[in-house]
Amino acid sequence: MRYTQLGRTGLKVSRLVLGTMNFGPQTGETDSHAIMDAALEAGVNFFDTANVYGGPENKGRTEEILGSWFAQGGGRREKVVLATKVYGGMDPNSDAPWPNTDRLSALNIRRAVDASLRRLGTDHIDLYQFHHVDRATPWEEIWQAIDVLVQQGKILYAGSSNFAGWHIAKANEAAARRHSLGLVSEQCLYNLVERRAEMDVLPAAEDYGLGVIPWSPLASGLLGGAVRKEREGGGAAKRSAEALARSGARERIEAYEDLLAARGLDPGEVALAWLLTRPAVTGPIIGPRVREQLDSAVRAVDLDLDEELLSELDAIFPATGPSPEAFAW
């Protein structure tokens, strides 16, 4: 495994991030524990979750699965850089939620972090991420709440998720006025098929010293051999066909798979390796449901893509270009 520092911090994290969203809804507790053990064995030390993960009827279940794994001891918690998120509504009555059970008010942040700590069975969260922008809460209030949590030792760093570039700028300028560290990471949708983050999110992250943590690096499976799986049939064929039809990118995906087949390369591994060549990217979030998917992702870390292949990938999946050049002169 290779490691890098998270943005401008001194925190060392693996170049792959273990995403845990499948733990609970799709992967049972025993298998989830086995995947986490295998991830540690492979050198993956950066685990990502969220308070709402677990399914609509069982929010918080994923954090509980991590907590039961940490409780097994063996240095599990000490070896992991633990990231979770706040924003989504946690009231079980989603049709008529009680006020202040979601978003980023100081009250909800305080309640949410304590609830996450209980479920995770730990005394602190290494990276506490805002799962979405809260347009109704001023940054002065948000940073006041975060500064208190840092002083209490409940969290160490703050990050964002699904922010635009100007949101990152606004948040960190507000933090600077308070002499606070501000955001150190941004978790965004970014892959070969979806490159709009290059317009302003990545430049803003790079300028403000945020580590970028791309989610959906395989574009919901499109970049993981969707055309091949469709042709082979079996359980994945229908899902792949439906995903290709929804995407409107079938021709590009076919060209992608043909290009890599000629080189003897795995599509999913190349998609991950490509992200590791991008400026400001710390590491993509992988969400393995089984051990084999984890092993494939780990191989991607040592896969070097030459300039010719990178150019060919750009030809299939053109870059959007930076802002404002992407839509102006």
GROMACS .gro file of C-alpha atoms in nm:
model
  329
    1MET     CA    1   0.000   0.000   0.000
    2ARG     CA    2   0.109   0.356  -0.065
    3TYR     CA    3   0.035   0.647   0.166
    4THR     CA    4   0.004   1.021   0.136
    5GLN     CA    5  -0.080   1.312   0.360
    6LEU     CA    6  -0.442   1.422   0.373
    7GLY     CA    7  -0.439   1.762   0.207
    8ARG     CA    8  -0.226   2.014   0.393
    9THR     CA    9  -0.235   1.815   0.719
   10GLY     CA   10   0.032   1.591   0.867
   11LEU     CA   11  -0.211   1.298   0.873
   12LYS     CA   12  -0.091   0.998   0.671
   13VAL     CA   13  -0.362   0.796   0.496
   14SER     CA   14  -0.370   0.513   0.245
   15ARG     CA   15  -0.428   0.588  -0.123
   16LEU     CA   16  -0.744   0.383  -0.106
   17VAL     CA   17  -1.034   0.469   0.124
   18LEU     CA   18  -1.253   0.186   0.246
   19GLY     CA   19  -1.615   0.290   0.196
   20THR     CA   20  -1.860   0.115   0.425
   21MET     CA   21  -2.200   0.215   0.283
   22ASN     CA   22  -2.275  -0.148   0.188
   23PHE     CA   23  -2.215  -0.271   0.543
   24GLY     CA   24  -2.554  -0.363   0.679
   25PRO     CA   25  -2.787  -0.319   0.379
   26GLN     CA   26  -2.590  -0.549   0.142
   27THR     CA   27  -2.310  -0.703   0.346
   28GLY     CA   28  -2.379  -0.870   0.678
   29GLU     CA   29  -2.189  -0.794   0.997
   30THR     CA   30  -1.963  -1.101   0.983
   31ASP     CA   31  -1.864  -1.043   0.621
   32SER     CA   32  -1.820  -0.669   0.689
   33HIS     CA   33  -1.579  -0.751   0.971
   34ALA     CA   34  -1.386  -0.984   0.740
   35ILE     CA   35  -1.355  -0.713   0.473
   36MET     CA   36  -1.226  -0.463   0.730
   37ASP     CA   37  -0.972  -0.715   0.858
   38ALA     CA   38  -0.858  -0.778   0.501
   39ALA     CA   39  -0.834  -0.404   0.434
   40LEU     CA   40  -0.607  -0.354   0.736
   41GLU     CA   41  -0.399  -0.653   0.627
   42ALA     CA   42  -0.359  -0.488   0.285
   43GLY     CA   43  -0.247  -0.162   0.448
   44VAL     CA   44  -0.569   0.036   0.402
   45ASN     CA   45  -0.593   0.260   0.709
   46PHE     CA   46  -0.856   0.515   0.595
   47PHE     CA   47  -1.220   0.408   0.661
   48ASP     CA   48  -1.520   0.622   0.561
   49THR     CA   49  -1.878   0.600   0.685
   50ALA     CA   50  -2.175   0.827   0.766
   51ASN     CA   51  -2.432   0.851   1.040
   52VAL     CA   52  -2.719   0.783   0.796
   53TYR     CA   53  -2.567   0.466   0.644
   54GLY     CA   54  -2.756   0.146   0.716
   55GLY     CA   55  -3.062   0.184   0.497
   56PRO     CA   56  -3.374   0.402   0.527
   57GLU     CA   57  -3.521   0.190   0.807
   58ASN     CA   58  -3.195   0.131   0.993
   59LYS     CA   59  -2.993   0.452   0.991
   60GLY     CA   60  -2.682   0.425   1.205
   61ARG     CA   61  -2.645   0.050   1.153
   62THR     CA   62  -2.324   0.085   0.952
   63GLU     CA   63  -2.156   0.284   1.231
   64GLU     CA   64  -2.267   0.012   1.475
   65ILE     CA   65  -2.098  -0.253   1.259
   66LEU     CA   66  -1.774  -0.055   1.267
   67GLY     CA   67  -1.816  -0.017   1.642
   68SER     CA   68  -1.855  -0.392   1.697
   69TRP     CA   69  -1.543  -0.449   1.485
   70PHE     CA   70  -1.341  -0.196   1.685
   71ALA     CA   71  -1.460  -0.368   2.004
   72GLN     CA   72  -1.273  -0.684   1.902
   73GLY     CA   73  -0.951  -0.503   1.992
   74GLY     CA   74  -0.620  -0.601   1.841
   75GLY     CA   75  -0.534  -0.239   1.768
   76ARG     CA   76  -0.817  -0.207   1.517
   77ARG     CA   77  -0.928   0.139   1.627
   78GLU     CA   78  -0.572   0.264   1.675
   79LYS     CA   79  -0.473   0.163   1.321
   80VAL     CA   80  -0.771   0.328   1.149
   81VAL     CA   81  -0.816   0.689   1.041
   82LEU     CA   82  -1.190   0.707   1.098
   83ALA     CA   83  -1.413   0.938   0.895
   84THR     CA   84  -1.787   0.982   0.933
   85LYS     CA   85  -2.043   1.242   0.830
   86VAL     CA   86  -2.320   1.467   0.958
   87TYR     CA   87  -2.614   1.635   0.780
   88GLY     CA   88  -2.872   1.373   0.687
   89GLY     CA   89  -3.189   1.338   0.893
   90MET     CA   90  -3.170   1.079   1.170
   91ASP     CA   91  -3.529   1.098   1.294
   92PRO     CA   92  -3.687   0.754   1.227
   93ASN     CA   93  -4.009   0.933   1.135
   94SER     CA   94  -3.892   1.055   0.796
   95ASP     CA   95  -4.241   1.165   0.691
   96ALA     CA   96  -4.266   1.422   0.971
   97PRO     CA   97  -3.918   1.461   1.123
   98TRP     CA   98  -3.873   1.650   1.448
   99PRO     CA   99  -3.693   1.985   1.414
  100ASN     CA  100  -3.313   1.994   1.459
  101THR     CA  101  -3.252   1.629   1.371
  102ASP     CA  102  -3.067   1.708   1.050
  103ARG     CA  103  -2.840   1.964   0.878
  104LEU     CA  104  -2.561   2.167   1.036
  105SER     CA  105  -2.701   2.373   1.319
  106ALA     CA  106  -2.475   2.381   1.626
  107LEU     CA  107  -2.743   2.185   1.811
  108ASN     CA  108  -2.762   1.904   1.556
  109ILE     CA  109  -2.384   1.886   1.518
  110ARG     CA  110  -2.346   1.841   1.895
  111ARG     CA  111  -2.615   1.574   1.914
  112ALA     CA  112  -2.501   1.396   1.598
  113VAL     CA  113  -2.137   1.364   1.697
  114ASP     CA  114  -2.226   1.221   2.038
  115ALA     CA  115  -2.462   0.969   1.876
  116SER     CA  116  -2.195   0.866   1.623
  117LEU     CA  117  -1.939   0.821   1.900
  118ARG     CA  118  -2.177   0.590   2.087
  119ARG     CA  119  -2.249   0.379   1.779
  120LEU     CA  120  -1.882   0.363   1.680
  121GLY     CA  121  -1.771   0.278   2.033
  122THR     CA  122  -1.486   0.528   2.026
  123ASP     CA  123  -1.393   0.848   2.206
  124HIS     CA  124  -1.307   1.050   1.896
  125ILE     CA  125  -1.362   1.081   1.521
  126ASP     CA  126  -1.055   1.159   1.313
  127LEU     CA  127  -1.233   1.329   1.021
  128TYR     CA  128  -1.582   1.471   1.068
  129GLN     CA  129  -1.736   1.557   0.732
  130PHE     CA  130  -2.029   1.777   0.633
  131HIS     CA  131  -2.229   1.545   0.408
  132HIS     CA  132  -2.386   1.835   0.217
  133VAL     CA  133  -2.395   2.214   0.211
  134ASP     CA  134  -2.638   2.370   0.461
  135ARG     CA  135  -2.757   2.688   0.298
  136ALA     CA  136  -2.958   2.793   0.606
  137THR     CA  137  -2.680   2.788   0.866
  138PRO     CA  138  -2.402   3.050   0.872
  139TRP     CA  139  -2.045   2.928   0.869
  140GLU     CA  140  -1.969   3.122   1.187
  141GLU     CA  141  -2.213   2.895   1.372
  142ILE     CA  142  -2.082   2.578   1.209
  143TRP     CA  143  -1.718   2.657   1.287
  144GLN     CA  144  -1.800   2.757   1.644
  145ALA     CA  145  -1.955   2.412   1.695
  146ILE     CA  146  -1.659   2.239   1.531
  147ASP     CA  147  -1.403   2.436   1.732
  148VAL     CA  148  -1.574   2.325   2.055
  149LEU     CA  149  -1.564   1.961   1.944
  150VAL     CA  150  -1.195   1.989   1.858
  151GLN     CA  151  -1.123   2.145   2.199
  152GLN     CA  152  -1.317   1.862   2.364
  153GLY     CA  153  -1.112   1.605   2.173
  154LYS     CA  154  -1.420   1.454   2.008
  155ILE     CA  155  -1.300   1.527   1.654
  156LEU     CA  156  -0.961   1.611   1.504
  157TYR     CA  157  -1.029   1.741   1.153
  158ALA     CA  158  -1.328   1.866   0.952
  159GLY     CA  159  -1.403   1.788   0.589
  160SER     CA  160  -1.676   1.848   0.332
  161SER     CA  161  -1.869   1.636   0.087
  162ASN     CA  162  -2.056   1.738  -0.228
  163PHE     CA  163  -1.940   2.101  -0.206
  164ALA     CA  164  -1.889   2.331  -0.502
  165GLY     CA  165  -1.559   2.514  -0.532
  166TRP     CA  166  -1.709   2.839  -0.403
  167HIS     CA  167  -1.853   2.656  -0.101
  168ILE     CA  168  -1.502   2.538  -0.016
  169ALA     CA  169  -1.371   2.893  -0.049
  170LYS     CA  170  -1.651   3.041   0.161
  171ALA     CA  171  -1.608   2.780   0.435
  172ASN     CA  172  -1.233   2.818   0.461
  173GLU     CA  173  -1.235   3.196   0.449
  174ALA     CA  174  -1.482   3.191   0.740
  175ALA     CA  175  -1.255   2.948   0.927
  176ALA     CA  176  -0.952   3.169   0.863
  177ARG     CA  177  -1.128   3.464   1.025
  178ARG     CA  178  -1.163   3.251   1.338
  179HIS     CA  179  -0.801   3.128   1.311
  180SER     CA  180  -0.939   2.775   1.272
  181LEU     CA  181  -0.794   2.503   1.052
  182GLY     CA  182  -1.103   2.481   0.833
  183LEU     CA  183  -1.178   2.207   0.581
  184VAL     CA  184  -0.896   1.962   0.512
  185SER     CA  185  -1.077   1.734   0.265
  186GLU     CA  186  -1.357   1.725   0.008
  187GLN     CA  187  -1.544   1.408  -0.085
  188CYS     CA  188  -1.697   1.450  -0.429
  189LEU     CA  189  -1.839   1.261  -0.725
  190TYR     CA  190  -1.547   1.215  -0.963
  191ASN     CA  191  -1.455   0.948  -1.217
  192LEU     CA  192  -1.368   0.910  -1.585
  193VAL     CA  193  -1.732   0.939  -1.688
  194GLU     CA  194  -1.813   1.230  -1.456
  195ARG     CA  195  -1.533   1.489  -1.468
  196ARG     CA  196  -1.717   1.812  -1.386
  197ALA     CA  197  -1.534   1.833  -1.052
  198GLU     CA  198  -1.230   1.939  -1.255
  199MET     CA  199  -1.398   2.270  -1.338
  200ASP     CA  200  -1.380   2.422  -0.990
  201VAL     CA  201  -1.391   2.166  -0.707
  202LEU     CA  202  -1.046   2.023  -0.769
  203PRO     CA  203  -0.880   2.362  -0.830
  204ALA     CA  204  -1.038   2.502  -0.513
  205ALA     CA  205  -0.934   2.198  -0.313
  206GLU     CA  206  -0.580   2.219  -0.443
  207ASP     CA  207  -0.556   2.593  -0.372
  208TYR     CA  208  -0.693   2.562  -0.017
  209GLY     CA  209  -0.496   2.247   0.061
  210LEU     CA  210  -0.782   1.996   0.075
  211GLY     CA  211  -0.735   1.630  -0.002
  212VAL     CA  212  -0.994   1.510  -0.254
  213ILE     CA  213  -1.169   1.179  -0.182
  214PRO     CA  214  -1.368   1.077  -0.491
  215TRP     CA  215  -1.684   0.873  -0.440
  216SER     CA  216  -1.832   0.641  -0.704
  217PRO     CA  217  -1.490   0.596  -0.872
  218LEU     CA  218  -1.633   0.323  -1.097
  219ALA     CA  219  -1.937   0.532  -1.195
  220SER     CA  220  -2.183   0.291  -1.030
  221GLY     CA  221  -2.014  -0.004  -1.199
  222LEU     CA  222  -1.997   0.139  -1.553
  223LEU     CA  223  -1.616   0.147  -1.539
  224GLY     CA  224  -1.589  -0.198  -1.383
  225GLY     CA  225  -1.644  -0.400  -1.700
  226ALA     CA  226  -2.017  -0.337  -1.751
  227VAL     CA  227  -2.020  -0.428  -2.122
  228ARG     CA  228  -1.826  -0.749  -2.063
  229LYS     CA  229  -2.059  -0.849  -1.778
  230GLU     CA  230  -2.362  -0.781  -1.996
  231ARG     CA  231  -2.225  -1.005  -2.270
  232GLU     CA  232  -2.126  -1.283  -2.029
  233GLY     CA  233  -2.474  -1.306  -1.883
  234GLY     CA  234  -2.538  -1.423  -1.529
  235GLY     CA  235  -2.662  -1.226  -1.231
  236ALA     CA  236  -2.474  -0.907  -1.319
  237ALA     CA  237  -2.587  -0.892  -1.683
  238LYS     CA  238  -2.924  -0.730  -1.622
  239ARG     CA  239  -2.784  -0.471  -1.380
  240SER     CA  240  -2.504  -0.384  -1.624
  241ALA     CA  241  -2.747  -0.351  -1.915
  242GLU     CA  242  -2.974  -0.122  -1.715
  243ALA     CA  243  -2.680   0.091  -1.599
  244LEU     CA  244  -2.548   0.127  -1.954
  245ALA     CA  245  -2.892   0.227  -2.082
  246ARG     CA  246  -2.937   0.493  -1.811
  247SER     CA  247  -2.591   0.639  -1.860
  248GLY     CA  248  -2.613   0.725  -2.227
  249ALA     CA  249  -2.241   0.642  -2.238
  250ARG     CA  250  -2.249   0.295  -2.392
  251GLU     CA  251  -2.027   0.378  -2.690
  252ARG     CA  252  -1.764   0.537  -2.468
  253ILE     CA  253  -1.771   0.243  -2.224
  254GLU     CA  254  -1.732  -0.002  -2.514
  255ALA     CA  255  -1.433   0.194  -2.647
  256TYR     CA  256  -1.287   0.201  -2.295
  257GLU     CA  257  -1.314  -0.173  -2.248
  258ASP     CA  258  -1.178  -0.246  -2.598
  259LEU     CA  259  -0.878  -0.021  -2.533
  260LEU     CA  260  -0.793  -0.193  -2.206
  261ALA     CA  261  -0.859  -0.543  -2.337
  262ALA     CA  262  -0.594  -0.483  -2.605
  263ARG     CA  263  -0.349  -0.401  -2.326
  264GLY     CA  264  -0.456  -0.683  -2.097
  265LEU     CA  265  -0.576  -0.442  -1.827
  266ASP     CA  266  -0.875  -0.463  -1.594
  267PRO     CA  267  -1.126  -0.177  -1.641
  268GLY     CA  268  -1.201  -0.129  -1.271
  269GLU     CA  269  -0.836  -0.123  -1.174
  270VAL     CA  270  -0.753   0.131  -1.445
  271ALA     CA  271  -1.041   0.357  -1.335
  272LEU     CA  272  -0.900   0.365  -0.982
  273ALA     CA  273  -0.540   0.405  -1.100
  274TRP     CA  274  -0.646   0.698  -1.321
  275LEU     CA  275  -0.791   0.883  -1.022
  276LEU     CA  276  -0.461   0.838  -0.839
  277THR     CA  277  -0.290   1.039  -1.115
  278ARG     CA  278  -0.519   1.340  -1.065
  279PRO     CA  279  -0.400   1.654  -0.882
  280ALA     CA  280  -0.523   1.693  -0.523
  281VAL     CA  281  -0.671   1.340  -0.512
  282THR     CA  282  -0.585   1.163  -0.188
  283GLY     CA  283  -0.754   0.837  -0.276
  284PRO     CA  284  -1.083   0.706  -0.416
  285ILE     CA  285  -1.346   0.546  -0.196
  286ILE     CA  286  -1.391   0.179  -0.271
  287GLY     CA  287  -1.701  -0.004  -0.152
  288PRO     CA  288  -1.628  -0.376  -0.174
  289ARG     CA  289  -1.913  -0.616  -0.104
  290VAL     CA  290  -1.681  -0.918  -0.121
  291ARG     CA  291  -1.309  -0.984  -0.063
  292GLU     CA  292  -1.231  -1.022  -0.434
  293GLN     CA  293  -1.340  -0.664  -0.502
  294LEU     CA  294  -1.105  -0.541  -0.231
  295ASP     CA  295  -0.812  -0.739  -0.375
  296SER     CA  296  -0.873  -0.589  -0.720
  297ALA     CA  297  -0.880  -0.236  -0.580
  298VAL     CA  298  -0.553  -0.289  -0.392
  299ARG     CA  299  -0.381  -0.397  -0.715
  300ALA     CA  300  -0.478  -0.064  -0.871
  301VAL     CA  301  -0.250   0.127  -0.632
  302ASP     CA  302   0.061  -0.019  -0.798
  303LEU     CA  303  -0.070   0.016  -1.153
  304ASP     CA  304   0.126   0.279  -1.344
  305LEU     CA  305  -0.051   0.433  -1.643
  306ASP     CA  306   0.178   0.563  -1.919
  307GLU     CA  307   0.124   0.896  -2.093
  308GLU     CA  308  -0.001   0.731  -2.411
  309LEU     CA  309  -0.276   0.547  -2.222
  310LEU     CA  310  -0.370   0.861  -2.029
  311SER     CA  311  -0.406   1.049  -2.358
  312GLU     CA  312  -0.622   0.772  -2.502
  313LEU     CA  313  -0.844   0.783  -2.193
  314ASP     CA  314  -0.882   1.159  -2.235
  315ALA     CA  315  -0.988   1.103  -2.595
  316ILE     CA  316  -1.266   0.866  -2.485
  317PHE     CA  317  -1.366   1.068  -2.177
  318PRO     CA  318  -1.278   1.432  -2.255
  319ALA     CA  319  -1.196   1.666  -1.970
  320THR     CA  320  -1.438   1.949  -1.905
  321GLY     CA  321  -1.162   2.202  -1.863
  322PRO     CA  322  -1.115   2.443  -1.573
  323SER     CA  323  -1.346   2.728  -1.481
  324PRO     CA  324  -1.397   2.978  -1.641
  325GLU     CA  325  -1.226   2.851  -1.956
  326ALA     CA  326  -1.470   2.560  -1.978
  327PHE     CA  327  -1.758   2.796  -2.052
  328ALA     CA  328  -1.583   3.119  -2.153
  329TRP     CA  329  -1.267   3.227  -2.334
   0.00000   0.00000   0.00000
